[in-house]
mmCIF file of C-alpha atoms in Angstrom:
data_model
loop_
_atom_site.group_PDB
_atom_site.id
_atom_site.type_symbol
_atom_site.label_atom_id
_atom_site.label_comp_id
_atom_site.label_asym_id
_atom_site.label_seq_id
_atom_site.Cartn_x
_atom_site.Cartn_y
_atom_site.Cartn_z
ATOM 1 C CA MET D 1 -11.699 -7.936 8.104
ATOM 2 C CA ASN D 2 -11.018 -4.624 6.336
ATOM 3 C CA TYR D 3 -11.764 -1.563 8.397
ATOM 4 C CA SER D 4 -12.430 1.819 6.885
ATOM 5 C CA LEU D 5 -9.300 3.893 6.442
ATOM 6 C CA THR D 6 -10.933 6.819 8.195
ATOM 7 C CA PHE D 7 -14.411 6.508 9.608
ATOM 8 C CA ASP D 8 -13.957 3.640 12.062
ATOM 9 C CA PHE D 9 -11.269 5.288 14.142
ATOM 10 C CA PHE D 10 -12.945 8.326 15.666
ATOM 11 C CA PRO D 11 -15.152 8.150 18.754
ATOM 12 C CA ALA D 12 -18.669 9.517 18.537
ATOM 13 C CA GLN D 13 -17.934 12.641 20.589
ATOM 14 C CA TYR D 14 -15.837 14.003 17.693
ATOM 15 C CA TYR D 15 -18.842 14.090 15.380
ATOM 16 C CA PRO D 16 -21.441 16.877 15.528
ATOM 17 C CA THR D 17 -24.842 15.918 16.867
ATOM 18 C CA CYS D 18 -27.424 15.900 14.082
ATOM 19 C CA THR D 19 -31.197 14.643 13.381
ATOM 20 C CA SER D 20 12.735 4.657 -16.959
ATOM 21 C CA GLY D 21 16.357 5.864 -16.634
ATOM 22 C CA LEU D 22 15.448 7.450 -13.390
ATOM 23 C CA ASN D 23 17.924 8.938 -10.957
ATOM 24 C CA ILE D 24 16.796 6.871 -7.978
ATOM 25 C CA GLN D 25 17.855 8.305 -4.621
ATOM 26 C CA LYS D 26 16.510 6.727 -1.454
ATOM 27 C CA ARG D 27 17.141 9.498 1.002
ATOM 28 C CA VAL D 28 15.110 12.048 2.867
ATOM 29 C CA ASP D 29 15.968 15.653 3.652
ATOM 30 C CA PRO D 30 18.490 15.568 6.522
ATOM 31 C CA SER D 31 16.317 17.971 8.474
ATOM 32 C CA SER D 32 13.472 15.449 8.412
ATOM 33 C CA THR D 33 15.225 12.619 10.208
ATOM 34 C CA THR D 34 14.956 13.780 13.807
ATOM 35 C CA SER D 35 12.992 11.650 16.247
ATOM 36 C CA SER D 36 9.253 12.326 16.434
ATOM 37 C CA PHE D 37 8.434 10.605 19.720
ATOM 38 C CA GLN D 38 5.547 12.588 21.184
ATOM 39 C CA SER D 39 4.347 12.334 24.762
ATOM 40 C CA GLY D 40 0.975 13.842 23.859
ATOM 41 C CA PRO D 41 -1.445 13.097 21.020
ATOM 42 C CA THR D 42 0.073 12.580 17.570
ATOM 43 C CA ASN D 43 -0.380 15.622 15.349
ATOM 44 C CA TYR D 44 1.648 14.946 12.141
ATOM 45 C CA LEU D 45 2.877 18.534 12.184
ATOM 46 C CA ARG D 46 6.334 17.282 11.233
ATOM 47 C CA LEU D 47 4.848 15.974 7.982
ATOM 48 C CA VAL D 48 3.129 19.279 7.251
ATOM 49 C CA GLU D 49 6.410 21.116 7.834
ATOM 50 C CA GLN D 50 8.552 18.708 5.817
ATOM 51 C CA THR D 51 6.104 18.552 2.904
ATOM 52 C CA THR D 52 6.270 22.339 2.779
ATOM 53 C CA LYS D 53 10.092 22.160 2.812
ATOM 54 C CA PHE D 54 10.042 19.641 -0.014
ATOM 55 C CA MET D 55 7.838 21.989 -2.026
ATOM 56 C CA ASN D 56 10.258 24.849 -1.388
ATOM 57 C CA ARG D 57 13.142 22.618 -2.486
ATOM 58 C CA GLN D 58 11.307 21.862 -5.715
ATOM 59 C CA HIS D 59 10.514 25.554 -6.273
ATOM 60 C CA ALA D 60 6.856 24.575 -6.452
ATOM 61 C CA ILE D 61 4.300 27.354 -6.703
ATOM 62 C CA SER D 62 2.168 27.791 -3.587
ATOM 63 C CA GLU D 63 -1.382 28.220 -4.855
ATOM 64 C CA THR D 64 -4.069 30.397 -3.320
ATOM 65 C CA ILE D 65 -7.003 28.200 -2.351
ATOM 66 C CA SER D 66 -10.544 29.444 -2.063
ATOM 67 C CA GLY D 67 -11.235 30.517 1.513
ATOM 68 C CA GLU D 68 -14.063 28.025 1.838
ATOM 69 C CA PHE D 69 -11.598 25.159 1.300
ATOM 70 C CA SER D 70 -8.324 26.410 2.783
ATOM 71 C CA LYS D 71 -9.495 26.273 6.407
ATOM 72 C CA ARG D 72 -12.630 24.865 8.004
ATOM 73 C CA MET D 73 -13.787 24.321 11.574
ATOM 74 C CA SER D 74 -15.941 21.263 12.167
ATOM 75 C CA LEU D 75 -19.615 21.774 12.947
ATOM 76 C CA ASN D 76 -18.983 20.900 16.585
ATOM 77 C CA SER D 77 -15.845 23.109 16.752
ATOM 78 C CA LYS D 78 -13.685 20.158 17.846
ATOM 79 C CA MET D 79 -11.540 19.702 14.725
ATOM 80 C CA THR D 80 -9.904 22.051 12.226
ATOM 81 C CA LEU D 81 -9.138 21.304 8.588
ATOM 82 C CA ASN D 82 -6.299 23.074 6.779
ATOM 83 C CA ALA D 83 -5.657 22.521 3.073
ATOM 84 C CA LYS D 84 -2.652 23.476 0.959
ATOM 85 C CA GLU D 85 -1.847 23.161 -2.721
ATOM 86 C CA TRP D 86 1.334 23.556 -4.760
ATOM 87 C CA THR D 87 1.932 23.334 -8.492
ATOM 88 C CA LEU D 88 4.969 21.219 -9.275
ATOM 89 C CA GLN D 89 6.942 22.443 -12.256
ATOM 90 C CA SER D 90 10.013 21.863 -14.370
ATOM 91 C CA GLU D 91 11.629 24.699 -16.312
ATOM 92 C CA ASN D 92 8.579 26.821 -15.450
ATOM 93 C CA GLN D 93 6.221 24.288 -17.034
ATOM 94 C CA PRO D 94 3.532 22.711 -14.790
ATOM 95 C CA LEU D 95 3.718 19.006 -13.971
ATOM 96 C CA GLY D 96 0.711 18.718 -11.661
ATOM 97 C CA GLN D 97 -0.501 19.605 -8.182
ATOM 98 C CA LEU D 98 0.350 18.402 -4.693
ATOM 99 C CA ARG D 99 -2.680 18.733 -2.417
ATOM 100 C CA MET D 100 -2.342 18.245 1.320
ATOM 101 C CA VAL D 101 -5.163 18.169 3.870
ATOM 102 C CA HIS D 102 -4.370 18.214 7.594
ATOM 103 C CA ILE D 103 -7.189 17.704 10.103
ATOM 104 C CA GLN D 104 -6.421 18.229 13.787
ATOM 105 C CA GLY D 105 -8.430 17.828 16.953
ATOM 106 C CA ALA D 106 -7.512 17.603 20.623
ATOM 107 C CA LYS D 107 -6.836 13.860 20.391
ATOM 108 C CA ASN D 108 -7.066 13.024 16.689
ATOM 109 C CA ALA D 109 -5.223 13.867 13.507
ATOM 110 C CA ILE D 110 -5.304 13.051 9.802
ATOM 111 C CA ILE D 111 -2.945 13.952 7.007
ATOM 112 C CA ASN D 112 -4.003 13.171 3.438
ATOM 113 C CA THR D 113 -1.590 14.068 0.614
ATOM 114 C CA TRP D 114 -1.895 13.549 -3.138
ATOM 115 C CA VAL D 115 0.103 14.421 -6.220
ATOM 116 C CA PHE D 116 -2.039 14.431 -9.345
ATOM 117 C CA PRO D 117 0.049 14.813 -12.532
ATOM 118 C CA ASN D 118 -1.224 16.548 -15.638
ATOM 119 C CA HIS D 119 0.661 14.003 -17.768
ATOM 120 C CA PRO D 120 -0.626 10.835 -16.061
ATOM 121 C CA THR D 121 0.670 8.398 -18.698
ATOM 122 C CA LYS D 122 4.179 9.683 -17.992
ATOM 123 C CA MET D 123 4.022 10.445 -14.257
ATOM 124 C CA PRO D 124 2.434 8.450 -11.429
ATOM 125 C CA VAL D 125 0.221 9.551 -8.544
ATOM 126 C CA PHE D 126 1.491 9.944 -4.977
ATOM 127 C CA ALA D 127 -1.034 8.904 -2.308
ATOM 128 C CA ALA D 128 -0.790 9.016 1.486
ATOM 129 C CA GLU D 129 -3.323 8.835 4.296
ATOM 130 C CA LEU D 130 -2.325 8.709 7.957
ATOM 131 C CA ILE D 131 -4.821 8.639 10.809
ATOM 132 C CA ALA D 132 -4.035 9.030 14.496
ATOM 133 C CA VAL D 133 -6.167 8.555 17.582
ATOM 134 C CA GLY D 134 -4.448 9.642 20.760
ATOM 135 C CA ASN D 135 -0.751 8.916 20.413
ATOM 136 C CA ALA D 136 -1.143 5.885 18.117
ATOM 137 C CA THR D 137 -1.296 5.805 14.339
ATOM 138 C CA LYS D 138 -4.413 3.739 13.721
ATOM 139 C CA VAL D 139 -3.797 3.430 9.993
ATOM 140 C CA ALA D 140 -1.125 4.516 7.540
ATOM 141 C CA PHE D 141 -1.304 3.983 3.798
ATOM 142 C CA VAL D 142 1.446 5.321 1.528
ATOM 143 C CA ASP D 143 2.022 4.483 -2.136
ATOM 144 C CA ILE D 144 3.037 5.636 -5.608
ATOM 145 C CA GLN D 145 0.347 4.521 -8.060
ATOM 146 C CA VAL D 146 -0.134 4.273 -11.829
ATOM 147 C CA PRO D 147 -3.875 4.645 -12.533
ATOM 148 C CA VAL D 148 -3.311 5.577 -16.200
ATOM 149 C CA LEU D 149 -1.086 2.728 -17.253
ATOM 150 C CA SER D 150 2.129 3.282 -19.159
ATOM 151 C CA GLN D 151 4.276 0.160 -18.900
ATOM 152 C CA PHE D 152 7.460 2.212 -18.864
ATOM 153 C CA VAL D 153 6.254 4.292 -15.920
ATOM 154 C CA ALA D 154 4.740 1.252 -14.205
ATOM 155 C CA ASP D 155 8.047 -0.626 -14.352
ATOM 156 C CA ASP D 156 9.899 2.356 -12.914
ATOM 157 C CA VAL D 157 7.372 2.730 -10.109
ATOM 158 C CA ALA D 158 7.575 -0.989 -9.300
ATOM 159 C CA SER D 159 11.354 -0.723 -8.997
ATOM 160 C CA LEU D 160 11.212 2.410 -6.848
ATOM 161 C CA THR D 161 8.535 1.199 -4.480
ATOM 162 C CA ALA D 162 10.043 -2.263 -4.067
ATOM 163 C CA ALA D 163 13.161 -0.628 -2.658
ATOM 164 C CA LEU D 164 11.022 1.525 -0.369
ATOM 165 C CA SER D 165 8.430 -0.886 0.978
ATOM 166 C CA ILE D 166 10.983 -3.357 2.304
ATOM 167 C CA ARG D 167 12.350 -0.636 4.591
ATOM 168 C CA PHE D 168 9.053 -0.360 6.463
ATOM 169 C CA THR D 169 8.058 -3.991 6.946
ATOM 170 C CA SER D 170 8.581 -3.570 10.698
ATOM 171 C CA LEU D 171 5.383 -1.526 10.914
ATOM 172 C CA PRO D 172 2.547 -3.681 12.288
ATOM 173 C CA CYS D 173 -0.440 -4.785 10.224
ATOM 174 C CA ASN D 174 -2.837 -7.688 10.752
ATOM 175 C CA GLU D 175 -5.059 -7.349 7.698
ATOM 176 C CA THR D 176 -5.089 -6.877 3.948
ATOM 177 C CA ALA D 177 -5.346 -3.351 2.585
ATOM 178 C CA PRO D 178 -8.753 -2.621 1.004
ATOM 179 C CA ASP D 179 -9.015 -3.177 -2.757
ATOM 180 C CA TRP D 180 -10.272 0.331 -3.491
ATOM 181 C CA ALA D 181 -7.026 1.746 -2.082
ATOM 182 C CA THR D 182 -4.674 -0.597 -3.964
ATOM 183 C CA ASN D 183 -6.238 -1.218 -7.367
ATOM 184 C CA ALA D 184 -3.810 1.167 -9.121
ATOM 185 C CA SER D 185 -0.781 0.075 -7.103
ATOM 186 C CA GLN D 186 2.275 -1.789 -8.338
ATOM 187 C CA GLY D 187 1.984 -3.790 -5.116
ATOM 188 C CA ASN D 188 4.720 -2.185 -3.046
ATOM 189 C CA PHE D 189 2.588 0.098 -0.899
ATOM 190 C CA THR D 190 3.032 0.417 2.856
ATOM 191 C CA TYR D 191 -0.087 -0.304 4.904
ATOM 192 C CA ALA D 192 0.160 -0.272 8.692
ATOM 193 C CA ARG D 193 -2.364 -0.550 11.511
ATOM 194 C CA ASP D 194 -2.287 0.309 15.228
ATOM 195 C CA VAL D 195 1.253 1.628 15.250
ATOM 196 C CA PRO D 196 2.388 2.593 18.773
ATOM 197 C CA ASN D 197 3.886 5.973 19.536
ATOM 198 C CA GLU D 198 7.347 4.435 19.814
ATOM 199 C CA GLN D 199 7.254 3.863 16.035
ATOM 200 C CA LEU D 200 5.878 7.266 15.076
ATOM 201 C CA SER D 201 9.183 8.338 13.558
ATOM 202 C CA THR D 202 9.130 5.224 11.333
ATOM 203 C CA VAL D 203 5.612 6.062 10.137
ATOM 204 C CA GLU D 204 6.637 9.615 9.354
ATOM 205 C CA ASP D 205 9.869 8.503 7.685
ATOM 206 C CA CYS D 206 7.780 6.187 5.511
ATOM 207 C CA TYR D 207 5.617 9.071 4.273
ATOM 208 C CA LEU D 208 8.662 11.289 3.732
ATOM 209 C CA SER D 209 10.698 8.594 1.985
ATOM 210 C CA TYR D 210 7.962 7.774 -0.528
ATOM 211 C CA LEU D 211 7.322 11.462 -1.192
ATOM 212 C CA ASP D 212 11.007 12.358 -1.429
ATOM 213 C CA THR D 213 11.603 9.457 -3.825
ATOM 214 C CA TYR D 214 8.612 10.489 -5.951
ATOM 215 C CA LEU D 215 9.839 14.068 -6.232
ATOM 216 C CA ARG D 216 13.452 13.180 -6.974
ATOM 217 C CA ALA D 217 12.517 10.536 -9.534
ATOM 218 C CA PHE D 218 9.700 12.261 -11.397
ATOM 219 C CA VAL D 219 10.073 16.002 -10.807
ATOM 220 C CA SER D 220 13.769 16.802 -10.440
ATOM 221 C CA ASP D 221 15.545 15.272 -13.437
ATOM 222 C CA GLU D 222 15.878 15.959 -17.168
ATOM 223 C CA ALA D 223 13.048 13.548 -17.914
ATOM 224 C CA ALA D 224 10.685 15.815 -15.971
ATOM 225 C CA ALA D 225 11.572 18.731 -18.245
ATOM 226 C CA GLU D 226 10.623 16.644 -21.278
ATOM 227 C CA VAL D 227 7.368 15.575 -19.647
ATOM 228 C CA ALA D 228 6.509 19.184 -18.822
ATOM 229 C CA LYS D 229 6.908 20.184 -22.475
ATOM 230 C CA SER D 230 4.541 17.461 -23.640
ATOM 231 C CA ALA D 231 1.112 18.359 -24.954
ATOM 232 C CA ARG D 232 -1.665 17.805 -22.453
ATOM 233 C CA ASN D 233 -3.547 14.582 -23.193
ATOM 234 C CA GLU D 234 -7.178 15.179 -22.251
ATOM 235 C CA GLU D 235 -8.087 11.524 -22.753
ATOM 236 C CA ALA D 236 -5.451 10.568 -20.171
ATOM 237 C CA ILE D 237 -6.693 13.318 -17.838
ATOM 238 C CA ASP D 238 -10.227 11.924 -18.137
ATOM 239 C CA ALA D 239 -8.890 8.471 -17.222
ATOM 240 C CA LEU D 240 -7.145 9.991 -14.199
ATOM 241 C CA GLN D 241 -10.410 11.664 -13.227
ATOM 242 C CA GLU D 242 -12.127 8.263 -13.276
ATOM 243 C CA TYR D 243 -9.510 7.052 -10.788
ATOM 244 C CA GLN D 244 -10.079 10.143 -8.641
ATOM 245 C CA VAL D 245 -13.848 9.688 -8.676
ATOM 246 C CA HIS D 246 -13.522 5.978 -7.889
ATOM 247 C CA HIS D 247 -11.374 6.761 -4.868
ATOM 248 C CA MET D 248 -13.691 9.571 -3.770
ATOM 249 C CA GLU D 249 -16.747 7.313 -3.985
ATOM 250 C CA HIS D 250 -15.201 4.343 -2.201
ATOM 251 C CA SER D 251 -13.124 6.052 0.445
ATOM 252 C CA PRO D 252 -14.806 6.244 3.872
ATOM 253 C CA GLY D 253 -13.285 9.709 4.149
ATOM 254 C CA ASN D 254 -16.410 11.070 2.495
ATOM 255 C CA LYS D 255 -18.613 9.782 5.303
ATOM 256 C CA PHE D 256 -16.192 11.081 7.909
ATOM 257 C CA LEU D 257 -16.032 14.573 6.416
ATOM 258 C CA ASP D 258 -19.813 14.611 5.990
ATOM 259 C CA LYS D 259 -20.188 14.089 9.721
ATOM 260 C CA LEU D 260 -17.648 16.752 10.633
ATOM 261 C CA PHE D 261 -18.235 19.466 8.065
ATOM 262 C CA GLY D 262 -21.613 18.768 6.463
ATOM 263 C CA SER D 263 -22.445 16.849 3.288
ATOM 264 C CA GLU D 264 -22.873 19.856 0.990
ATOM 265 C CA TRP D 265 -19.492 21.353 1.871
ATOM 266 C CA THR D 266 -17.787 17.950 1.725
ATOM 267 C CA GLU D 267 -19.103 17.219 -1.765
ATOM 268 C CA SER D 268 -17.875 20.592 -3.001
ATOM 269 C CA PHE D 269 -14.490 20.178 -1.260
ATOM 270 C CA MET D 270 -13.931 16.731 -2.768
ATOM 271 C CA LYS D 271 -15.043 17.600 -6.305
ATOM 272 C CA ASN D 272 -13.696 21.126 -6.599
ATOM 273 C CA PHE D 273 -10.476 20.802 -4.619
ATOM 274 C CA LEU D 274 -9.084 17.504 -3.362
ATOM 275 C CA PHE D 275 -10.055 15.317 -6.333
ATOM 276 C CA ALA D 276 -10.353 17.988 -8.993
ATOM 277 C CA LYS D 277 -8.524 17.421 -12.266
ATOM 278 C CA PRO D 278 -4.912 18.673 -12.267
ATOM 279 C CA ARG D 279 -4.439 22.050 -13.922
ATOM 280 C CA GLY D 280 -1.855 23.148 -16.446
#
């Protein structure tokens, strides 16, 4: 049975009452490899900090987000949402945006991170969603996906992710990942369920390894400079937007955010920030 990636894991009291040629390097920043065993509730703050460090390493531009989206308290004041966005670039030319959403409550946490490229036939999408209840990771999904198919890019992604996914097969999972989350995957995603606190560092290393590999392979080399100089292909961007809309419509995150922050705000947040077309 496939559970929702978000909605099924939060108890009712947390809702408001209402009527090729890539330079492949499989390493993470040395500063990110310390143990993350937490005696209290999982918070994923290490991932927020390390994602920010990765963006600094890439000399990404930290974007100013509209105040209505950058921080939001839930309607019942139990959970806080913080959103960040960076523009990835090569030789001062934009490659796309990394968008990270971190939701934190007293006992629950979510981190949702995307990279949407503005040359989607030449660069893949990074996708990660981690959900914690108490000190256990209830679900973790991490992948590099190719929604706008270029066989050259798809082959590179398959090679990269095959080397990554095998490193995290120790993470527990007793079900198949939902189709809506994997339909643009090359098949080497990591999907884990009910991961105990003792394996938190492995979950976090999984997120960081996929993201670090994505950045080193697609943002840091000479090929990235050539991609950045390419003319923007609006037809490819429209195809990427179809992928974004499909994910937005099928992900249970919509229902979850509706409950916490209200349906009107959630719709605007999804369409105008998290799943908006990449700029540049």
